[in-house]
PDB file of N, CA and C in Angstrom:
ATOM      1  N   ILE U   1     -15.636  -6.158   5.401  1.00  0.00           N
ATOM      2  CA  ILE U   1     -14.914  -5.506   4.230  1.00  0.00           C
ATOM      3  C   ILE U   1     -16.024  -4.954   3.305  1.00  0.00           C
ATOM      4  N   PRO U   2     -15.897  -3.617   2.861  1.00  0.00           N
ATOM      5  CA  PRO U   2     -16.964  -3.146   1.951  1.00  0.00           C
ATOM      6  C   PRO U   2     -17.077  -4.046   0.835  1.00  0.00           C
ATOM      7  N   SER U   3     -18.377  -4.409   0.469  1.00  0.00           N
ATOM      8  CA  SER U   3     -18.534  -5.328  -0.619  1.00  0.00           C
ATOM      9  C   SER U   3     -17.991  -4.853  -1.946  1.00  0.00           C
ATOM     10  N   ARG U   4     -17.903  -3.583  -2.105  1.00  0.00           N
ATOM     11  CA  ARG U   4     -17.235  -3.041  -3.340  1.00  0.00           C
ATOM     12  C   ARG U   4     -15.711  -3.406  -3.446  1.00  0.00           C
ATOM     13  N   LEU U   5     -15.135  -3.613  -2.345  1.00  0.00           N
ATOM     14  CA  LEU U   5     -13.696  -3.879  -2.347  1.00  0.00           C
ATOM     15  C   LEU U   5     -13.419  -5.377  -2.219  1.00  0.00           C
ATOM     16  N   LEU U   6     -14.361  -6.183  -1.786  1.00  0.00           N
ATOM     17  CA  LEU U   6     -14.044  -7.708  -1.444  1.00  0.00           C
ATOM     18  C   LEU U   6     -13.928  -8.399  -2.840  1.00  0.00           C
ATOM     19  N   GLN U   7     -12.877  -9.061  -3.020  1.00  0.00           N
ATOM     20  CA  GLN U   7     -12.685  -9.886  -4.280  1.00  0.00           C
ATOM     21  C   GLN U   7     -12.406 -11.286  -3.790  1.00  0.00           C
ATOM     22  N   GLN U   8     -12.881 -12.236  -4.616  1.00  0.00           N
ATOM     23  CA  GLN U   8     -12.791 -13.648  -4.476  1.00  0.00           C
ATOM     24  C   GLN U   8     -11.342 -14.036  -4.798  1.00  0.00           C
ATOM     25  N   PRO U   9     -10.477 -14.590  -3.873  1.00  0.00           N
ATOM     26  CA  PRO U   9      -9.188 -14.970  -4.270  1.00  0.00           C
ATOM     27  C   PRO U   9      -9.267 -15.986  -5.423  1.00  0.00           C
ATOM     28  N   GLN U  10      -8.327 -15.948  -6.355  1.00  0.00           N
ATOM     29  CA  GLN U  10      -8.280 -16.778  -7.583  1.00  0.00           C
ATOM     30  C   GLN U  10      -8.085 -18.274  -7.167  1.00  0.00           C
ATOM     31  N   GLY U  11      -8.852 -19.144  -7.729  1.00  0.00           N
ATOM     32  CA  GLY U  11      -8.626 -20.566  -7.397  1.00  0.00           C
ATOM     33  C   GLY U  11      -8.914 -20.942  -5.992  1.00  0.00           C
ATOM     34  N   SER U  12      -9.865 -20.414  -5.237  1.00  0.00           N
ATOM     35  CA  SER U  12     -10.007 -20.753  -3.900  1.00  0.00           C
ATOM     36  C   SER U  12     -11.394 -21.254  -3.545  1.00  0.00           C
ATOM     37  N   GLY U  13     -12.186 -21.797  -4.595  1.00  0.00           N
ATOM     38  CA  GLY U  13     -13.460 -22.392  -4.185  1.00  0.00           C
ATOM     39  C   GLY U  13     -14.298 -21.303  -3.533  1.00  0.00           C
ATOM     40  N   SER U  14     -14.880 -21.450  -2.406  1.00  0.00           N
ATOM     41  CA  SER U  14     -15.903 -20.412  -1.751  1.00  0.00           C
ATOM     42  C   SER U  14     -15.110 -19.765  -0.677  1.00  0.00           C
ATOM     43  N   GLU U  15     -13.897 -19.967  -0.351  1.00  0.00           N
ATOM     44  CA  GLU U  15     -13.276 -19.323   0.704  1.00  0.00           C
ATOM     45  C   GLU U  15     -12.998 -17.790   0.336  1.00  0.00           C
ATOM     46  N   THR U  16     -13.166 -16.913   1.349  1.00  0.00           N
ATOM     47  CA  THR U  16     -12.867 -15.600   1.121  1.00  0.00           C
ATOM     48  C   THR U  16     -11.889 -15.112   2.175  1.00  0.00           C
ATOM     49  N   MET U  17     -11.273 -13.860   1.988  1.00  0.00           N
ATOM     50  CA  MET U  17     -10.477 -13.338   2.886  1.00  0.00           C
ATOM     51  C   MET U  17     -11.133 -13.053   4.293  1.00  0.00           C
ATOM     52  N   GLN U  18     -12.481 -12.793   4.224  1.00  0.00           N
ATOM     53  CA  GLN U  18     -13.191 -12.688   5.513  1.00  0.00           C
ATOM     54  C   GLN U  18     -13.152 -13.959   6.289  1.00  0.00           C
ATOM     55  N   ASP U  19     -13.243 -15.055   5.604  1.00  0.00           N
ATOM     56  CA  ASP U  19     -13.169 -16.432   6.303  1.00  0.00           C
ATOM     57  C   ASP U  19     -11.809 -16.414   7.103  1.00  0.00           C
ATOM     58  N   GLN U  20     -10.783 -15.825   6.699  1.00  0.00           N
ATOM     59  CA  GLN U  20      -9.483 -15.962   7.302  1.00  0.00           C
ATOM     60  C   GLN U  20      -9.230 -14.823   8.363  1.00  0.00           C
ATOM     61  N   ASP U  21     -10.099 -13.864   8.481  1.00  0.00           N
ATOM     62  CA  ASP U  21      -9.884 -12.729   9.360  1.00  0.00           C
ATOM     63  C   ASP U  21      -8.675 -12.023   9.014  1.00  0.00           C
ATOM     64  N   VAL U  22      -8.348 -11.827   7.685  1.00  0.00           N
ATOM     65  CA  VAL U  22      -7.220 -11.186   7.213  1.00  0.00           C
ATOM     66  C   VAL U  22      -7.615 -10.040   6.277  1.00  0.00           C
ATOM     67  N   ILE U  23      -7.090  -8.897   6.291  1.00  0.00           N
ATOM     68  CA  ILE U  23      -7.365  -7.942   5.374  1.00  0.00           C
ATOM     69  C   ILE U  23      -6.028  -7.478   4.678  1.00  0.00           C
ATOM     70  N   VAL U  24      -6.107  -7.500   3.321  1.00  0.00           N
ATOM     71  CA  VAL U  24      -4.968  -7.234   2.545  1.00  0.00           C
ATOM     72  C   VAL U  24      -5.332  -5.823   1.880  1.00  0.00           C
ATOM     73  N   VAL U  25      -4.424  -4.818   2.124  1.00  0.00           N
ATOM     74  CA  VAL U  25      -4.747  -3.449   1.628  1.00  0.00           C
ATOM     75  C   VAL U  25      -3.462  -2.889   1.077  1.00  0.00           C
ATOM     76  N   HIS U  26      -3.395  -2.075   0.214  1.00  0.00           N
ATOM     77  CA  HIS U  26      -2.295  -1.455  -0.533  1.00  0.00           C
ATOM     78  C   HIS U  26      -1.511  -0.610   0.498  1.00  0.00           C
ATOM     79  N   ALA U  27      -2.152   0.218   1.270  1.00  0.00           N
ATOM     80  CA  ALA U  27      -1.304   1.104   2.121  1.00  0.00           C
ATOM     81  C   ALA U  27      -1.763   0.968   3.570  1.00  0.00           C
ATOM     82  N   GLY U  28      -2.852   0.783   3.931  1.00  0.00           N
ATOM     83  CA  GLY U  28      -3.384   0.724   5.217  1.00  0.00           C
ATOM     84  C   GLY U  28      -4.760   1.089   5.636  1.00  0.00           C
ATOM     85  N   LEU U  29      -5.069   0.944   6.879  1.00  0.00           N
ATOM     86  CA  LEU U  29      -6.468   1.419   7.220  1.00  0.00           C
ATOM     87  C   LEU U  29      -6.297   2.202   8.459  1.00  0.00           C
ATOM     88  N   LEU U  30      -7.357   3.121   8.681  1.00  0.00           N
ATOM     89  CA  LEU U  30      -7.482   3.872   9.863  1.00  0.00           C
ATOM     90  C   LEU U  30      -8.019   3.222  11.052  1.00  0.00           C
ATOM     91  N   PRO U  31      -7.263   3.055  12.192  1.00  0.00           N
ATOM     92  CA  PRO U  31      -7.837   2.569  13.309  1.00  0.00           C
ATOM     93  C   PRO U  31      -9.088   3.162  13.828  1.00  0.00           C
ATOM     94  N   ASN U  32      -9.959   2.466  14.450  1.00  0.00           N
ATOM     95  CA  ASN U  32     -11.205   2.935  15.084  1.00  0.00           C
ATOM     96  C   ASN U  32     -12.127   3.448  14.007  1.00  0.00           C
ATOM     97  N   VAL U  33     -12.038   3.067  12.692  1.00  0.00           N
ATOM     98  CA  VAL U  33     -12.901   3.357  11.654  1.00  0.00           C
ATOM     99  C   VAL U  33     -13.462   2.010  11.061  1.00  0.00           C
ATOM    100  N   SER U  34     -14.765   1.855  11.125  1.00  0.00           N
ATOM    101  CA  SER U  34     -15.321   0.574  10.622  1.00  0.00           C
ATOM    102  C   SER U  34     -14.761   0.324   9.172  1.00  0.00           C
ATOM    103  N   LEU U  35     -14.755  -1.050   8.777  1.00  0.00           N
ATOM    104  CA  LEU U  35     -14.263  -1.357   7.493  1.00  0.00           C
ATOM    105  C   LEU U  35     -15.221  -0.783   6.432  1.00  0.00           C
ATOM    106  N   ASP U  36     -16.461  -0.667   6.558  1.00  0.00           N
ATOM    107  CA  ASP U  36     -17.433  -0.053   5.702  1.00  0.00           C
ATOM    108  C   ASP U  36     -17.137   1.466   5.501  1.00  0.00           C
ATOM    109  N   ASP U  37     -16.552   2.104   6.528  1.00  0.00           N
ATOM    110  CA  ASP U  37     -16.404   3.480   6.427  1.00  0.00           C
ATOM    111  C   ASP U  37     -14.960   3.917   5.954  1.00  0.00           C
ATOM    112  N   GLN U  38     -14.135   2.978   5.769  1.00  0.00           N
ATOM    113  CA  GLN U  38     -12.772   3.359   5.282  1.00  0.00           C
ATOM    114  C   GLN U  38     -12.817   4.047   3.911  1.00  0.00           C
ATOM    115  N   ASP U  39     -12.016   5.046   3.752  1.00  0.00           N
ATOM    116  CA  ASP U  39     -12.021   5.850   2.557  1.00  0.00           C
ATOM    117  C   ASP U  39     -10.788   5.039   1.613  1.00  0.00           C
ATOM    118  N   THR U  40     -11.354   4.838   0.301  1.00  0.00           N
ATOM    119  CA  THR U  40     -10.422   4.151  -0.550  1.00  0.00           C
ATOM    120  C   THR U  40      -9.123   4.999  -0.958  1.00  0.00           C
ATOM    121  N   ARG U  41      -9.246   6.272  -0.914  1.00  0.00           N
ATOM    122  CA  ARG U  41      -8.073   7.169  -1.142  1.00  0.00           C
ATOM    123  C   ARG U  41      -7.063   6.917   0.034  1.00  0.00           C
ATOM    124  N   ILE U  42      -7.489   6.856   1.255  1.00  0.00           N
ATOM    125  CA  ILE U  42      -6.672   6.668   2.509  1.00  0.00           C
ATOM    126  C   ILE U  42      -6.000   5.168   2.296  1.00  0.00           C
ATOM    127  N   MET U  43      -6.956   4.301   2.066  1.00  0.00           N
ATOM    128  CA  MET U  43      -6.425   2.851   1.922  1.00  0.00           C
ATOM    129  C   MET U  43      -5.311   2.680   0.928  1.00  0.00           C
ATOM    130  N   THR U  44      -5.195   3.555  -0.018  1.00  0.00           N
ATOM    131  CA  THR U  44      -4.139   3.422  -1.060  1.00  0.00           C
ATOM    132  C   THR U  44      -2.948   4.434  -1.060  1.00  0.00           C
ATOM    133  N   THR U  45      -3.052   5.342   0.060  1.00  0.00           N
ATOM    134  CA  THR U  45      -2.047   6.242   0.081  1.00  0.00           C
ATOM    135  C   THR U  45      -1.330   6.447   1.392  1.00  0.00           C
ATOM    136  N   ILE U  46      -2.004   6.043   2.528  1.00  0.00           N
ATOM    137  CA  ILE U  46      -1.465   6.334   3.932  1.00  0.00           C
ATOM    138  C   ILE U  46      -0.185   5.745   4.187  1.00  0.00           C
ATOM    139  N   ARG U  47       0.694   6.433   4.877  1.00  0.00           N
ATOM    140  CA  ARG U  47       1.902   5.838   5.401  1.00  0.00           C
ATOM    141  C   ARG U  47       1.946   6.114   7.024  1.00  0.00           C
ATOM    142  N   ASP U  48       1.588   7.264   7.423  1.00  0.00           N
ATOM    143  CA  ASP U  48       1.585   7.632   8.764  1.00  0.00           C
ATOM    144  C   ASP U  48       0.168   8.157   9.178  1.00  0.00           C
ATOM    145  N   LEU U  49      -0.067   7.915  10.504  1.00  0.00           N
ATOM    146  CA  LEU U  49      -1.331   8.390  10.970  1.00  0.00           C
ATOM    147  C   LEU U  49      -1.334   9.848  11.404  1.00  0.00           C
ATOM    148  N   ILE U  50      -0.499  10.164  12.147  1.00  0.00           N
ATOM    149  CA  ILE U  50      -0.283  11.617  12.666  1.00  0.00           C
ATOM    150  C   ILE U  50       1.169  11.885  12.820  1.00  0.00           C
ATOM    151  N   SER U  51       1.498  13.301  12.859  1.00  0.00           N
ATOM    152  CA  SER U  51       2.851  13.659  13.148  1.00  0.00           C
ATOM    153  C   SER U  51       2.668  14.263  14.477  1.00  0.00           C
ATOM    154  N   ILE U  52       3.558  13.960  15.420  1.00  0.00           N
ATOM    155  CA  ILE U  52       3.456  14.474  16.819  1.00  0.00           C
ATOM    156  C   ILE U  52       4.903  15.071  17.060  1.00  0.00           C
ATOM    157  N   PRO U  53       4.819  16.400  17.377  1.00  0.00           N
ATOM    158  CA  PRO U  53       6.166  17.091  17.704  1.00  0.00           C
ATOM    159  C   PRO U  53       6.834  16.380  18.868  1.00  0.00           C
ATOM    160  N   ASP U  54       8.110  16.008  18.823  1.00  0.00           N
ATOM    161  CA  ASP U  54       8.809  15.428  19.886  1.00  0.00           C
ATOM    162  C   ASP U  54       8.924  16.475  21.016  1.00  0.00           C
ATOM    163  N   GLU U  55       8.836  16.189  22.230  1.00  0.00           N
ATOM    164  CA  GLU U  55       8.918  17.174  23.233  1.00  0.00           C
ATOM    165  C   GLU U  55      10.388  17.611  23.445  1.00  0.00           C
ATOM    166  N   VAL U  56      11.350  16.730  23.152  1.00  0.00           N
ATOM    167  CA  VAL U  56      12.804  16.994  23.507  1.00  0.00           C
ATOM    168  C   VAL U  56      13.325  18.031  22.292  1.00  0.00           C
ATOM    169  N   ASP U  57      13.257  17.532  21.005  1.00  0.00           N
ATOM    170  CA  ASP U  57      13.893  18.313  19.991  1.00  0.00           C
ATOM    171  C   ASP U  57      12.956  18.975  19.012  1.00  0.00           C
ATOM    172  N   GLY U  58      11.542  18.745  19.202  1.00  0.00           N
ATOM    173  CA  GLY U  58      10.617  19.508  18.411  1.00  0.00           C
ATOM    174  C   GLY U  58      10.340  18.861  17.039  1.00  0.00           C
ATOM    175  N   LYS U  59      11.138  17.738  16.660  1.00  0.00           N
ATOM    176  CA  LYS U  59      10.863  17.222  15.414  1.00  0.00           C
ATOM    177  C   LYS U  59       9.668  16.305  15.418  1.00  0.00           C
ATOM    178  N   ASP U  60       8.930  16.183  14.242  1.00  0.00           N
ATOM    179  CA  ASP U  60       7.878  15.382  14.068  1.00  0.00           C
ATOM    180  C   ASP U  60       8.104  13.904  14.267  1.00  0.00           C
ATOM    181  N   THR U  61       7.332  13.180  15.069  1.00  0.00           N
ATOM    182  CA  THR U  61       7.398  11.721  15.208  1.00  0.00           C
ATOM    183  C   THR U  61       6.017  11.246  14.590  1.00  0.00           C
ATOM    184  N   LYS U  62       6.250  10.243  13.627  1.00  0.00           N
ATOM    185  CA  LYS U  62       5.058   9.861  12.858  1.00  0.00           C
ATOM    186  C   LYS U  62       4.650   8.503  13.352  1.00  0.00           C
ATOM    187  N   GLU U  63       3.315   8.286  13.753  1.00  0.00           N
ATOM    188  CA  GLU U  63       2.972   6.960  14.239  1.00  0.00           C
ATOM    189  C   GLU U  63       2.558   6.122  12.961  1.00  0.00           C
ATOM    190  N   ASN U  64       2.990   4.919  12.925  1.00  0.00           N
ATOM    191  CA  ASN U  64       2.711   4.126  11.798  1.00  0.00           C
ATOM    192  C   ASN U  64       1.590   3.164  12.048  1.00  0.00           C
ATOM    193  N   ILE U  65       1.043   2.722  10.916  1.00  0.00           N
ATOM    194  CA  ILE U  65      -0.152   1.840  10.858  1.00  0.00           C
ATOM    195  C   ILE U  65       0.016   0.554  11.697  1.00  0.00           C
ATOM    196  N   ALA U  66       1.072  -0.073  11.472  1.00  0.00           N
ATOM    197  CA  ALA U  66       1.332  -1.379  12.134  1.00  0.00           C
ATOM    198  C   ALA U  66       1.199  -1.318  13.670  1.00  0.00           C
ATOM    199  N   LYS U  67       1.777  -0.350  14.235  1.00  0.00           N
ATOM    200  CA  LYS U  67       1.798  -0.256  15.753  1.00  0.00           C
ATOM    201  C   LYS U  67       0.380   0.269  16.144  1.00  0.00           C
ATOM    202  N   ALA U  68      -0.252   0.943  15.341  1.00  0.00           N
ATOM    203  CA  ALA U  68      -1.660   1.530  15.752  1.00  0.00           C
ATOM    204  C   ALA U  68      -2.721   0.566  15.656  1.00  0.00           C
ATOM    205  N   TRP U  69      -2.604  -0.376  14.699  1.00  0.00           N
ATOM    206  CA  TRP U  69      -3.804  -1.270  14.330  1.00  0.00           C
ATOM    207  C   TRP U  69      -3.824  -2.409  15.485  1.00  0.00           C
ATOM    208  N   LYS U  70      -4.881  -2.377  16.227  1.00  0.00           N
ATOM    209  CA  LYS U  70      -5.108  -3.351  17.353  1.00  0.00           C
ATOM    210  C   LYS U  70      -6.067  -4.474  16.979  1.00  0.00           C
ATOM    211  N   GLY U  71      -6.407  -4.805  15.739  1.00  0.00           N
ATOM    212  CA  GLY U  71      -7.123  -5.880  15.363  1.00  0.00           C
ATOM    213  C   GLY U  71      -8.634  -5.741  15.584  1.00  0.00           C
ATOM    214  N   PRO U  72      -9.443  -6.783  15.523  1.00  0.00           N
ATOM    215  CA  PRO U  72      -8.889  -8.077  15.758  1.00  0.00           C
ATOM    216  C   PRO U  72      -8.399  -8.761  14.445  1.00  0.00           C
ATOM    217  N   GLU U  73      -8.817  -8.167  13.314  1.00  0.00           N
ATOM    218  CA  GLU U  73      -8.281  -8.691  12.068  1.00  0.00           C
ATOM    219  C   GLU U  73      -6.844  -8.381  11.766  1.00  0.00           C
ATOM    220  N   LEU U  74      -6.146  -9.370  11.036  1.00  0.00           N
ATOM    221  CA  LEU U  74      -4.768  -9.217  10.682  1.00  0.00           C
ATOM    222  C   LEU U  74      -4.861  -8.271   9.511  1.00  0.00           C
ATOM    223  N   VAL U  75      -4.029  -7.167   9.406  1.00  0.00           N
ATOM    224  CA  VAL U  75      -3.962  -6.373   8.245  1.00  0.00           C
ATOM    225  C   VAL U  75      -2.650  -6.501   7.724  1.00  0.00           C
ATOM    226  N   ILE U  76      -2.517  -6.659   6.349  1.00  0.00           N
ATOM    227  CA  ILE U  76      -1.337  -6.918   5.654  1.00  0.00           C
ATOM    228  C   ILE U  76      -1.258  -5.773   4.550  1.00  0.00           C
ATOM    229  N   PHE U  77      -0.168  -4.958   4.642  1.00  0.00           N
ATOM    230  CA  PHE U  77      -0.173  -3.878   3.824  1.00  0.00           C
ATOM    231  C   PHE U  77       1.144  -3.494   3.237  1.00  0.00           C
ATOM    232  N   GLY U  78       1.317  -2.632   2.377  1.00  0.00           N
ATOM    233  CA  GLY U  78       2.663  -2.249   1.754  1.00  0.00           C
ATOM    234  C   GLY U  78       2.675  -0.675   1.762  1.00  0.00           C
ATOM    235  N   HIS U  79       3.283   0.005   0.815  1.00  0.00           N
ATOM    236  CA  HIS U  79       3.347   1.322   0.602  1.00  0.00           C
ATOM    237  C   HIS U  79       4.275   1.994   1.636  1.00  0.00           C
ATOM    238  N   ASP U  80       5.066   1.309   2.287  1.00  0.00           N
ATOM    239  CA  ASP U  80       5.971   1.982   3.358  1.00  0.00           C
ATOM    240  C   ASP U  80       7.344   1.442   3.273  1.00  0.00           C
ATOM    241  N   ALA U  81       7.971   1.572   2.288  1.00  0.00           N
ATOM    242  CA  ALA U  81       9.300   1.059   2.038  1.00  0.00           C
ATOM    243  C   ALA U  81      10.320   1.734   3.019  1.00  0.00           C
ATOM    244  N   LYS U  82      10.184   2.857   3.367  1.00  0.00           N
ATOM    245  CA  LYS U  82      11.143   3.479   4.362  1.00  0.00           C
ATOM    246  C   LYS U  82      11.225   2.839   5.596  1.00  0.00           C
ATOM    247  N   ARG U  83      10.062   2.277   6.173  1.00  0.00           N
ATOM    248  CA  ARG U  83      10.141   1.601   7.359  1.00  0.00           C
ATOM    249  C   ARG U  83      10.586   0.032   7.121  1.00  0.00           C
ATOM    250  N   GLY U  84      10.445  -0.426   5.991  1.00  0.00           N
ATOM    251  CA  GLY U  84      10.684  -1.799   5.691  1.00  0.00           C
ATOM    252  C   GLY U  84       9.682  -2.768   6.261  1.00  0.00           C
ATOM    253  N   LEU U  85      10.243  -3.965   6.508  1.00  0.00           N
ATOM    254  CA  LEU U  85       9.347  -5.089   7.064  1.00  0.00           C
ATOM    255  C   LEU U  85       8.936  -4.588   8.434  1.00  0.00           C
ATOM    256  N   GLN U  86       7.562  -4.602   8.650  1.00  0.00           N
ATOM    257  CA  GLN U  86       6.978  -4.428   9.944  1.00  0.00           C
ATOM    258  C   GLN U  86       6.178  -5.640  10.407  1.00  0.00           C
ATOM    259  N   ARG U  87       6.389  -6.139  11.621  1.00  0.00           N
ATOM    260  CA  ARG U  87       5.661  -7.238  12.161  1.00  0.00           C
ATOM    261  C   ARG U  87       5.208  -6.923  13.504  1.00  0.00           C
ATOM    262  N   GLU U  88       3.935  -6.707  13.610  1.00  0.00           N
ATOM    263  CA  GLU U  88       3.126  -6.522  14.874  1.00  0.00           C
ATOM    264  C   GLU U  88       2.170  -7.649  14.970  1.00  0.00           C
ATOM    265  N   GLU U  89       1.440  -7.699  16.181  1.00  0.00           N
ATOM    266  CA  GLU U  89       0.501  -8.801  16.482  1.00  0.00           C
ATOM    267  C   GLU U  89      -0.667  -8.734  15.452  1.00  0.00           C
ATOM    268  N   TYR U  90      -1.084  -7.508  15.041  1.00  0.00           N
ATOM    269  CA  TYR U  90      -2.247  -7.489  14.169  1.00  0.00           C
ATOM    270  C   TYR U  90      -2.042  -6.794  12.834  1.00  0.00           C
ATOM    271  N   ALA U  91      -0.733  -6.575  12.589  1.00  0.00           N
ATOM    272  CA  ALA U  91      -0.523  -5.861  11.300  1.00  0.00           C
ATOM    273  C   ALA U  91       0.956  -6.126  10.718  1.00  0.00           C
ATOM    274  N   ILE U  92       1.071  -6.505   9.549  1.00  0.00           N
ATOM    275  CA  ILE U  92       2.242  -6.849   8.958  1.00  0.00           C
ATOM    276  C   ILE U  92       2.441  -5.917   7.706  1.00  0.00           C
ATOM    277  N   GLY U  93       3.568  -5.040   7.790  1.00  0.00           N
ATOM    278  CA  GLY U  93       3.873  -4.298   6.551  1.00  0.00           C
ATOM    279  C   GLY U  93       4.994  -5.000   5.780  1.00  0.00           C
ATOM    280  N   LEU U  94       4.639  -5.270   4.464  1.00  0.00           N
ATOM    281  CA  LEU U  94       5.526  -6.093   3.593  1.00  0.00           C
ATOM    282  C   LEU U  94       6.385  -5.414   2.626  1.00  0.00           C
ATOM    283  N   ASP U  95       6.296  -4.011   2.660  1.00  0.00           N
ATOM    284  CA  ASP U  95       7.109  -3.298   1.674  1.00  0.00           C
ATOM    285  C   ASP U  95       8.547  -3.138   2.094  1.00  0.00           C
ATOM    286  N   THR U  96       9.358  -3.890   1.461  1.00  0.00           N
ATOM    287  CA  THR U  96      10.779  -3.799   1.729  1.00  0.00           C
ATOM    288  C   THR U  96      11.596  -3.216   0.653  1.00  0.00           C
ATOM    289  N   GLY U  97      11.017  -2.426  -0.205  1.00  0.00           N
ATOM    290  CA  GLY U  97      11.762  -1.624  -1.174  1.00  0.00           C
ATOM    291  C   GLY U  97      12.028  -2.141  -2.500  1.00  0.00           C
ATOM    292  N   CYS U  98      11.381  -3.241  -2.864  1.00  0.00           N
ATOM    293  CA  CYS U  98      11.698  -3.845  -4.161  1.00  0.00           C
ATOM    294  C   CYS U  98      11.658  -2.811  -5.293  1.00  0.00           C
ATOM    295  N   VAL U  99      10.884  -1.901  -5.309  1.00  0.00           N
ATOM    296  CA  VAL U  99      10.859  -0.889  -6.323  1.00  0.00           C
ATOM    297  C   VAL U  99      12.139  -0.076  -6.365  1.00  0.00           C
ATOM    298  N   TYR U 100      12.899  -0.016  -5.258  1.00  0.00           N
ATOM    299  CA  TYR U 100      14.019   0.710  -5.197  1.00  0.00           C
ATOM    300  C   TYR U 100      15.308  -0.166  -5.286  1.00  0.00           C
ATOM    301  N   GLY U 101      15.142  -1.502  -5.742  1.00  0.00           N
ATOM    302  CA  GLY U 101      16.192  -2.472  -5.898  1.00  0.00           C
ATOM    303  C   GLY U 101      16.555  -3.238  -4.780  1.00  0.00           C
ATOM    304  N   LYS U 102      15.691  -3.107  -3.792  1.00  0.00           N
ATOM    305  CA  LYS U 102      15.917  -4.084  -2.612  1.00  0.00           C
ATOM    306  C   LYS U 102      15.103  -5.274  -2.843  1.00  0.00           C
ATOM    307  N   GLN U 103      14.903  -6.147  -1.839  1.00  0.00           N
ATOM    308  CA  GLN U 103      14.254  -7.481  -1.973  1.00  0.00           C
ATOM    309  C   GLN U 103      12.737  -7.354  -2.099  1.00  0.00           C
ATOM    310  N   LEU U 104      12.097  -8.315  -2.672  1.00  0.00           N
ATOM    311  CA  LEU U 104      10.635  -8.420  -2.772  1.00  0.00           C
ATOM    312  C   LEU U 104      10.313  -9.233  -1.568  1.00  0.00           C
ATOM    313  N   THR U 105       9.304  -8.952  -0.867  1.00  0.00           N
ATOM    314  CA  THR U 105       8.821  -9.700   0.302  1.00  0.00           C
ATOM    315  C   THR U 105       7.481 -10.031   0.170  1.00  0.00           C
ATOM    316  N   GLY U 106       7.106 -11.288   0.573  1.00  0.00           N
ATOM    317  CA  GLY U 106       5.736 -11.869   0.479  1.00  0.00           C
ATOM    318  C   GLY U 106       5.419 -12.566   1.902  1.00  0.00           C
ATOM    319  N   ILE U 107       4.284 -13.087   1.880  1.00  0.00           N
ATOM    320  CA  ILE U 107       3.856 -13.842   3.279  1.00  0.00           C
ATOM    321  C   ILE U 107       3.009 -14.988   2.766  1.00  0.00           C
ATOM    322  N   THR U 108       3.210 -16.165   3.617  1.00  0.00           N
ATOM    323  CA  THR U 108       2.206 -17.309   3.326  1.00  0.00           C
ATOM    324  C   THR U 108       1.434 -17.305   4.583  1.00  0.00           C
ATOM    325  N   LEU U 109      -0.003 -17.627   4.253  1.00  0.00           N
ATOM    326  CA  LEU U 109      -0.946 -17.733   5.356  1.00  0.00           C
ATOM    327  C   LEU U 109      -1.510 -19.075   5.329  1.00  0.00           C
ATOM    328  N   PRO U 110      -1.854 -19.619   6.395  1.00  0.00           N
ATOM    329  CA  PRO U 110      -2.156 -18.842   7.677  1.00  0.00           C
ATOM    330  C   PRO U 110      -0.851 -18.873   8.570  1.00  0.00           C
ATOM    331  N   GLU U 111       0.248 -19.379   8.071  1.00  0.00           N
ATOM    332  CA  GLU U 111       1.492 -19.422   8.986  1.00  0.00           C
ATOM    333  C   GLU U 111       2.091 -18.140   9.348  1.00  0.00           C
ATOM    334  N   ARG U 112       1.857 -17.164   8.579  1.00  0.00           N
ATOM    335  CA  ARG U 112       2.471 -15.771   8.664  1.00  0.00           C
ATOM    336  C   ARG U 112       3.996 -15.900   8.298  1.00  0.00           C
ATOM    337  N   LYS U 113       4.286 -16.820   7.481  1.00  0.00           N
ATOM    338  CA  LYS U 113       5.770 -17.066   7.131  1.00  0.00           C
ATOM    339  C   LYS U 113       6.192 -15.937   6.053  1.00  0.00           C
ATOM    340  N   ILE U 114       7.204 -15.165   6.408  1.00  0.00           N
ATOM    341  CA  ILE U 114       7.720 -14.200   5.442  1.00  0.00           C
ATOM    342  C   ILE U 114       8.694 -14.865   4.440  1.00  0.00           C
ATOM    343  N   VAL U 115       8.319 -14.503   3.252  1.00  0.00           N
ATOM    344  CA  VAL U 115       9.190 -15.199   2.200  1.00  0.00           C
ATOM    345  C   VAL U 115       9.765 -14.066   1.278  1.00  0.00           C
TER     346      VAL U 115
END
């Protein structure tokens, strides 16, 4: 994780998120881009990676971060209330629309228990 973005979790002694192989980010990360080279603007705004025109009806199909992220770190992100809770092997999207009057969702680690 770029040192400018790494913060010590409160009340956690010397343990850092790097020790957990977990990255918590507001919106997401670009796959195949090193953590040091991730753009802060992208990390705070991204929802979709690309739009792909559907061959059948021509409508755009958008690839989401959770399905595209292949690890090895677990990425936990939000900023995608439209898709709701997303659970993939290496990515968990927690935005379930609390800002729109729906439920607030969290996660406990290392169990990956959704609360």
